Tab-separated table of C-alpha atoms (C1' of nucleotides) in Angstrom:
chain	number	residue	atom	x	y	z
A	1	UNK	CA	-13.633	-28.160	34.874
A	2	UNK	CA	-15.639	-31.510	35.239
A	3	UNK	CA	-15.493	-32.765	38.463
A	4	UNK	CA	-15.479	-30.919	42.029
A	5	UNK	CA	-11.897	-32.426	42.948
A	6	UNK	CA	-10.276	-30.820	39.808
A	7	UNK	CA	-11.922	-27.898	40.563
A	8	UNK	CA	-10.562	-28.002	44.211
A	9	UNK	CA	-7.084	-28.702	43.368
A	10	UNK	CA	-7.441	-26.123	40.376
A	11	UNK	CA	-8.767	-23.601	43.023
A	12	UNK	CA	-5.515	-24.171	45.156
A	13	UNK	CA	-2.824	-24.095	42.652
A	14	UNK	CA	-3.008	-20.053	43.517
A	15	UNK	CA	-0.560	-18.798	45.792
A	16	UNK	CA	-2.629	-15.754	46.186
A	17	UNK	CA	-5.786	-17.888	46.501
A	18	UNK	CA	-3.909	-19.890	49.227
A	19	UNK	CA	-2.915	-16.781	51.144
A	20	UNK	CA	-6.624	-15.773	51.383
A	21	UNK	CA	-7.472	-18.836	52.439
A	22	UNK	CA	-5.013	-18.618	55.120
A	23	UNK	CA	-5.971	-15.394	56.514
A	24	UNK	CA	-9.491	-17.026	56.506
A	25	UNK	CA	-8.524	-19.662	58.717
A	26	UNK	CA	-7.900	-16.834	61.083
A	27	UNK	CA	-11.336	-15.632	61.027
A	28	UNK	CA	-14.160	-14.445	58.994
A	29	UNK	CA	-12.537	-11.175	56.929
A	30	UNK	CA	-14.288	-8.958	54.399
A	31	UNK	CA	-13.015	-8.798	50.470
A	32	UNK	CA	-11.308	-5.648	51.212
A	33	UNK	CA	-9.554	-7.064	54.671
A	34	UNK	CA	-8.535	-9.770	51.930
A	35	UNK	CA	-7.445	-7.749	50.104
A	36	UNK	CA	-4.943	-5.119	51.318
A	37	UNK	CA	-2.062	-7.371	51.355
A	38	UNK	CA	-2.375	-7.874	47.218
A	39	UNK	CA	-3.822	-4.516	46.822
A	40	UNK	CA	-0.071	-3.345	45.261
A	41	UNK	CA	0.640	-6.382	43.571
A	42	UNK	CA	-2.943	-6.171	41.546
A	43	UNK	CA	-6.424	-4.496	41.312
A	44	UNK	CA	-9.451	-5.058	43.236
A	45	UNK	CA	-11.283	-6.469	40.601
A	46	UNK	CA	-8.504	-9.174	40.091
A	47	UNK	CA	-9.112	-10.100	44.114
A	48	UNK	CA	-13.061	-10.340	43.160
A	49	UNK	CA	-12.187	-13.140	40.843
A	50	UNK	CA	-9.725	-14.720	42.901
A	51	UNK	CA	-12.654	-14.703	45.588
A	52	UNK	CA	-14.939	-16.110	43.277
A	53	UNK	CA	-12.595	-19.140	41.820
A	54	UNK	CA	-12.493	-20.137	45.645
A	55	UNK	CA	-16.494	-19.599	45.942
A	56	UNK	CA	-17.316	-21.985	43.191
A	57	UNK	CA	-15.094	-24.562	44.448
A	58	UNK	CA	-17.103	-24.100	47.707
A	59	UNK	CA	-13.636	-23.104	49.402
A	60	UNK	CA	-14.912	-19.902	51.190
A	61	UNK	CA	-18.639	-18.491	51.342
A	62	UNK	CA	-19.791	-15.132	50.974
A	63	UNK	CA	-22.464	-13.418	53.196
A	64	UNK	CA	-23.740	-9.860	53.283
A	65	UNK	CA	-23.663	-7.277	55.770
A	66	UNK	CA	-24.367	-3.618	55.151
A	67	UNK	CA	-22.050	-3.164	51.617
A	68	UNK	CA	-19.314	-5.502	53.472
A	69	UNK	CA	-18.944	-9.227	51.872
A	70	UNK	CA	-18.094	-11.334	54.923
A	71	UNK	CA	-15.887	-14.833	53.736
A	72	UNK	CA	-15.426	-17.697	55.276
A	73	UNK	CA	-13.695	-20.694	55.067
A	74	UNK	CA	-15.607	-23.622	54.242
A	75	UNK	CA	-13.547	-27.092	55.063
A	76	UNK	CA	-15.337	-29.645	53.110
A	77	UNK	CA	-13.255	-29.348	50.199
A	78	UNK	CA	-10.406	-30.073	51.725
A	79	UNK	CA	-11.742	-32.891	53.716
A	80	UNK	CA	-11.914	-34.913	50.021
A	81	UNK	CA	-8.582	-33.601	49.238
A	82	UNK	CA	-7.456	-35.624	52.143
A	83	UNK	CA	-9.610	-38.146	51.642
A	84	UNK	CA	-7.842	-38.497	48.152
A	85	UNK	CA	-4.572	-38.045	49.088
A	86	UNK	CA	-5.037	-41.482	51.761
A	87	UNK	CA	-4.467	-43.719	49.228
A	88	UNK	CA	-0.624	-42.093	48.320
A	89	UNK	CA	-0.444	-42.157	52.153
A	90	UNK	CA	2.243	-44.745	51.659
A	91	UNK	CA	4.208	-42.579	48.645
A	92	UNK	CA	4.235	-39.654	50.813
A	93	UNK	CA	5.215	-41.405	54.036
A	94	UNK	CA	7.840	-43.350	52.070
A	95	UNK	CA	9.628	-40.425	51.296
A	96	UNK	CA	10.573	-39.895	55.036
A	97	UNK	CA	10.791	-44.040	56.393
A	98	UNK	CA	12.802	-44.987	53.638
A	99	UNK	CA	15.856	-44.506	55.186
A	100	UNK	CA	15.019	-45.962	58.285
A	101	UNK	CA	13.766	-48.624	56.572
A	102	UNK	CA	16.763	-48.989	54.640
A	103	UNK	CA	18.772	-48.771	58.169
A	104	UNK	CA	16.429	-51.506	59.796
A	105	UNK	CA	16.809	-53.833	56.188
A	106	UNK	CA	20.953	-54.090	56.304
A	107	UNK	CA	20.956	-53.904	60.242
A	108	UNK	CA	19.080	-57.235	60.203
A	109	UNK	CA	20.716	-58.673	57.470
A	110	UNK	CA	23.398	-58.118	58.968
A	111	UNK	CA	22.529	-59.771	62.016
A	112	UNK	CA	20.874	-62.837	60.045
A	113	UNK	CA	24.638	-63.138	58.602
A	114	UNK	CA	26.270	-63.010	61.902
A	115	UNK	CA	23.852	-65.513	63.189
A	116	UNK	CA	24.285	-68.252	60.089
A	117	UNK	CA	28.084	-67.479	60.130
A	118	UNK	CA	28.949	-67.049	63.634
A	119	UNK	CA	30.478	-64.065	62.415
A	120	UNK	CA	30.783	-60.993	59.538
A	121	UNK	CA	33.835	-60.897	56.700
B	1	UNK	CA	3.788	-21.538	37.705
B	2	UNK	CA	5.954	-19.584	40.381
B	3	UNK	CA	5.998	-22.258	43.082
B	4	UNK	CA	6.690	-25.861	43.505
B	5	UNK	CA	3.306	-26.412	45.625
B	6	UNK	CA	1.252	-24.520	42.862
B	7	UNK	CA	2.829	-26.610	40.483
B	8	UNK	CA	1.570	-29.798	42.148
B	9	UNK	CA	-1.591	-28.740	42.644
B	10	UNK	CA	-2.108	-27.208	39.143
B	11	UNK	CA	-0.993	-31.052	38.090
B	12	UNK	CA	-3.598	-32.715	40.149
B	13	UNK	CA	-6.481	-30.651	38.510
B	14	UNK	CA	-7.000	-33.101	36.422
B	15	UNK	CA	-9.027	-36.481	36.031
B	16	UNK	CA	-7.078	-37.907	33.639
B	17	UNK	CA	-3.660	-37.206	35.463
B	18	UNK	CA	-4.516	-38.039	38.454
B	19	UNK	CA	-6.027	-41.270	37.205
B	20	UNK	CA	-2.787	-41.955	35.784
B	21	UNK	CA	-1.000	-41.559	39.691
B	22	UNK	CA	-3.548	-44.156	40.460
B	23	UNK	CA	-2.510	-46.966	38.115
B	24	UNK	CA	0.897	-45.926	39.272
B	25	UNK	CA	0.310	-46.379	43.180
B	26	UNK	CA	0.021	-50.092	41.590
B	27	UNK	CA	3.988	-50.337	40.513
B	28	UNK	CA	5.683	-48.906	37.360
B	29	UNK	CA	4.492	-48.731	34.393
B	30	UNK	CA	5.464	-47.691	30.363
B	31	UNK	CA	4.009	-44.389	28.951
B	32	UNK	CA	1.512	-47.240	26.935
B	33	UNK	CA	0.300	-48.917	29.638
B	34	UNK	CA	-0.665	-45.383	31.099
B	35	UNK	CA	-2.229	-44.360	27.581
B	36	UNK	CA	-4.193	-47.164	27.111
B	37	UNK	CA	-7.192	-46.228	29.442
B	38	UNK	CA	-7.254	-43.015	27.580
B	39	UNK	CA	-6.811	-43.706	23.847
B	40	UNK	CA	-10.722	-43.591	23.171
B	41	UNK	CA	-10.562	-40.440	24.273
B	42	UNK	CA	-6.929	-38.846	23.644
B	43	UNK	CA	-4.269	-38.992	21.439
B	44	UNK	CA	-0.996	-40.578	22.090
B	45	UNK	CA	0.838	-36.876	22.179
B	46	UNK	CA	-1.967	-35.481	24.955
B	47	UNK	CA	-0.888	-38.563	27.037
B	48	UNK	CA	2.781	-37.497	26.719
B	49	UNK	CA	1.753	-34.014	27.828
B	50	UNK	CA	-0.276	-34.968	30.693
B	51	UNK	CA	2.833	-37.088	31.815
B	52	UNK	CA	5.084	-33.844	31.051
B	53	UNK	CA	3.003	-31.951	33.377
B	54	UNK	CA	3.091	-35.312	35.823
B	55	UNK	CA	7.049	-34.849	35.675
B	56	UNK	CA	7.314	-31.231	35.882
B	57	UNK	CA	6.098	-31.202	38.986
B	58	UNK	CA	7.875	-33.643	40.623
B	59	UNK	CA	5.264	-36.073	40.968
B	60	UNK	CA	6.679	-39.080	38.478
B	61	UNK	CA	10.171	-39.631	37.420
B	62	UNK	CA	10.377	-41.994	33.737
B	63	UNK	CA	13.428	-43.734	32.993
B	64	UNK	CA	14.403	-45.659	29.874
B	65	UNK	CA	14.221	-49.646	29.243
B	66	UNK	CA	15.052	-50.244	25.721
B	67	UNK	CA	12.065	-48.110	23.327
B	68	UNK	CA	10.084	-48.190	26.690
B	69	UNK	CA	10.076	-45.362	29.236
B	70	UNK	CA	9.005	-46.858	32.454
B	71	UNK	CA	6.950	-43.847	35.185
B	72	UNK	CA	7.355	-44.434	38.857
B	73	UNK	CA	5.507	-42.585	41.214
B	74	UNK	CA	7.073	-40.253	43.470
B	75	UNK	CA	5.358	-39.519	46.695
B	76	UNK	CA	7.779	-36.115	47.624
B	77	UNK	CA	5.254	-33.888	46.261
B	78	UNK	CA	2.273	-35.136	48.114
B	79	UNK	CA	3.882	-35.040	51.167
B	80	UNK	CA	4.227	-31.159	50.843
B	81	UNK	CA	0.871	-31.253	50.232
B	82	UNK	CA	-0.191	-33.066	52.949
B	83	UNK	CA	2.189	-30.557	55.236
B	84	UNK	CA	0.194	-27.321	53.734
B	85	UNK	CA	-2.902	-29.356	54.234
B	86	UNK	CA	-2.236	-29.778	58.180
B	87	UNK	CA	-2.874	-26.273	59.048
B	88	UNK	CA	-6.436	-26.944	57.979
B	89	UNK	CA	-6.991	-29.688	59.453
B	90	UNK	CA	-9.625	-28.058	61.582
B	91	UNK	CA	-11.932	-27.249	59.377
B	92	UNK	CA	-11.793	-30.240	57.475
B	93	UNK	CA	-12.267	-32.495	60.662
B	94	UNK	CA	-15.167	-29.544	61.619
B	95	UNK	CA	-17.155	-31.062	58.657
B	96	UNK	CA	-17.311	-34.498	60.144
B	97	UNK	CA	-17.313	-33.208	63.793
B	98	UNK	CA	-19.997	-30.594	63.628
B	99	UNK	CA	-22.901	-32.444	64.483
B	100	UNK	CA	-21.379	-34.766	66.715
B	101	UNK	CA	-20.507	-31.490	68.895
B	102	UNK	CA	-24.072	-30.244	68.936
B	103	UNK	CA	-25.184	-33.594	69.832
B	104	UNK	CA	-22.818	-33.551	72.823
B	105	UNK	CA	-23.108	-29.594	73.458
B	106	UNK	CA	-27.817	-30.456	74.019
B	107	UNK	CA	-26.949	-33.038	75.435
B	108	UNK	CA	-24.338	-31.628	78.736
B	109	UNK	CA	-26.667	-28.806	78.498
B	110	UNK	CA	-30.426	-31.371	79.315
B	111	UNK	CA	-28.158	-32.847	81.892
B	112	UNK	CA	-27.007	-30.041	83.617
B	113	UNK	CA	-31.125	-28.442	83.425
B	114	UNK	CA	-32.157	-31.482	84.636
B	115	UNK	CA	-29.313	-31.894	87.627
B	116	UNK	CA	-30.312	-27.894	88.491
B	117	UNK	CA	-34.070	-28.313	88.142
B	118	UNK	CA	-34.429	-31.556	89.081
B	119	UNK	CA	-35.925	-32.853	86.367
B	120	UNK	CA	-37.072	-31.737	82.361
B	121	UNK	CA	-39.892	-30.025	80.903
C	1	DT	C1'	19.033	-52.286	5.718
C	2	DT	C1'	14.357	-52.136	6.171
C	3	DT	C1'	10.470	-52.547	9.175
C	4	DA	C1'	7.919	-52.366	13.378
C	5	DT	C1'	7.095	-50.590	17.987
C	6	DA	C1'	7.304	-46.930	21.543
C	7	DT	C1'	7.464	-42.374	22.339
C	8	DT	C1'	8.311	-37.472	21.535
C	9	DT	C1'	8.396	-33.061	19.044
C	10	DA	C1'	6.489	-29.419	16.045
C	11	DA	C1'	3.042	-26.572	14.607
C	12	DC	C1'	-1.350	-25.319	15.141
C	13	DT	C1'	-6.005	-24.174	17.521
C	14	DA	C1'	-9.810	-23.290	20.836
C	15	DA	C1'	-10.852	-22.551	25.511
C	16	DT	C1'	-9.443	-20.993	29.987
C	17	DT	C1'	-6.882	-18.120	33.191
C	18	DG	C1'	-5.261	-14.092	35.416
C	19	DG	C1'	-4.760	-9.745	34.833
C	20	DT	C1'	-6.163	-4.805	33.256
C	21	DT	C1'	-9.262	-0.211	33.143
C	22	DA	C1'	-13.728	1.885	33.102
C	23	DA	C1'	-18.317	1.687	34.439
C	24	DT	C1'	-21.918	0.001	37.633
C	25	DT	C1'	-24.380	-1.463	41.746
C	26	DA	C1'	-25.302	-1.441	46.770
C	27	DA	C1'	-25.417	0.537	51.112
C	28	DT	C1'	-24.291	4.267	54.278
C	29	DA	C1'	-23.474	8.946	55.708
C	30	DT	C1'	-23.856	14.050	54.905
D	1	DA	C1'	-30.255	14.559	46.965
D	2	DT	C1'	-25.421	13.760	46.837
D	3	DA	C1'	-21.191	11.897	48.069
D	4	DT	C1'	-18.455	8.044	49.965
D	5	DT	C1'	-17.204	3.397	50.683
D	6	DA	C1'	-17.358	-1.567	49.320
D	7	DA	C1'	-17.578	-4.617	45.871
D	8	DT	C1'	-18.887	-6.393	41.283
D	9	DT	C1'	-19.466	-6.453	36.248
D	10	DA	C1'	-18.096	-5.609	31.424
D	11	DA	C1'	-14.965	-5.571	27.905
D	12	DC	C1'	-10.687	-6.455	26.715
D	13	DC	C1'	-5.856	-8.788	26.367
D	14	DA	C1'	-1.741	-11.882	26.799
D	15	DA	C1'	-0.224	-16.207	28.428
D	16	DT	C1'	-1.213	-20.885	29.404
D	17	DT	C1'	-3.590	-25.240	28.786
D	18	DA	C1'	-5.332	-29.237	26.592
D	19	DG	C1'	-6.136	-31.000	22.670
D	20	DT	C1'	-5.224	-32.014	17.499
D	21	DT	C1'	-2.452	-34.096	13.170
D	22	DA	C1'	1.813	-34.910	10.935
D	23	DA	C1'	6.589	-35.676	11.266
D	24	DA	C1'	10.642	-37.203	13.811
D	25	DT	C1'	13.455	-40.028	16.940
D	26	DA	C1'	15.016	-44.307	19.398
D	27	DT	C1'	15.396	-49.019	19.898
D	28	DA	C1'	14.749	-53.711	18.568
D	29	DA	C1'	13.690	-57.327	15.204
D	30	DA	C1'	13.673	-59.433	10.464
DNA sequence: TTTATATTTAACTAATTGGTTAATTAATAT
DNA sequence: ATATTAATTAACCAATTAGTTAAATATAAA
């Protein structure tokens, strides 16, 4: 997993991994606080490596406190996801203007035709 | 791959993939004018998988022009991206803003000792 | 009809991923 | 000292991923 981007976007392509990251951005939680809501779904152990995919991609950071594992949520990842995703800023904006853009396009041709005509069909 | 945004992001964890977006944010191109930054390194039938995986996920659509199969890049997929990333936006801005804050936070705080007090140290 | 170009599919492989259970470590409480 | 709670590590497994080479398909050109 070369580079720390892959590794970020790798990181993220977990919905579980997402979730925890999302309860995170709530507030600092423990692994077992983290936990509970996958706790049926799969083992503990299975949450400990989910943790530590989002550790080594410098998502989240774990400190100690008594036997509790206190994680938070570390932004700088994300801040070169978004730095990455600026240049598609147009793709991904297109996507919603291109039907007012399309609107705007025949609405002044249309007006360019009325103009050099005097008048439309 | 459960979800469409794990999908996307499990399609941007890679170099070579995402490289390929990037030559495609420059206008359409054929599946060998996509390869041929890669063919040192790669086979012809990896570079139709990494554009399979590209596809899949929503991110180009190909087409077909004669023996040619010309990629666009489509931005829907990034916008989702960009949606999910909003929610984290402040921690990512935190990064940049952090010391700025502390700068301001000493700095009210030596004003407001020196308006009570009269004057510093 | 053969040949050349562009691309994909098939079949295989090694490495990685996401999960498991059982055992282990770390700290606290009895 | 022992038991309890929190979390990790080890050893294993099945599915997926990212690559390979060889063969096949699609279209155009000679």
């Amino acid at each position: 997993m070369q580079d720390h981007l892959s590794q970020t976007f790798a990181a993220l392509s977990d919905p579980t991994r997402r979730a925890m990251l999302a309860q995170l951005s709530k507030g600092k939680a423990n692994v077992s606080d983290l936990a509970k809501p996958f706790l049926k779904a799969m083992s503990l152990p299975a949450i400990t490596k989910h943790l530590q995919v989002l550790e080594k991609a410098g998502l989240i950071s774990k400190t100690r406190e008594a036997q509790w594992r206190p994680c938070e949520l570390n932004g700088a990842p994300l801040k070169n996801i978004s730095d990455w995703m600026e240049q598609y800023r147009e793709f991904w904006e297109e996507s919603f203007d291109r039907l007012e853009v399309y609107l705007k396009t025949v609405t002044s041709k249309k007006i360019m035709k009325e103009k050099k005509h005097g008048r439309k069909k």
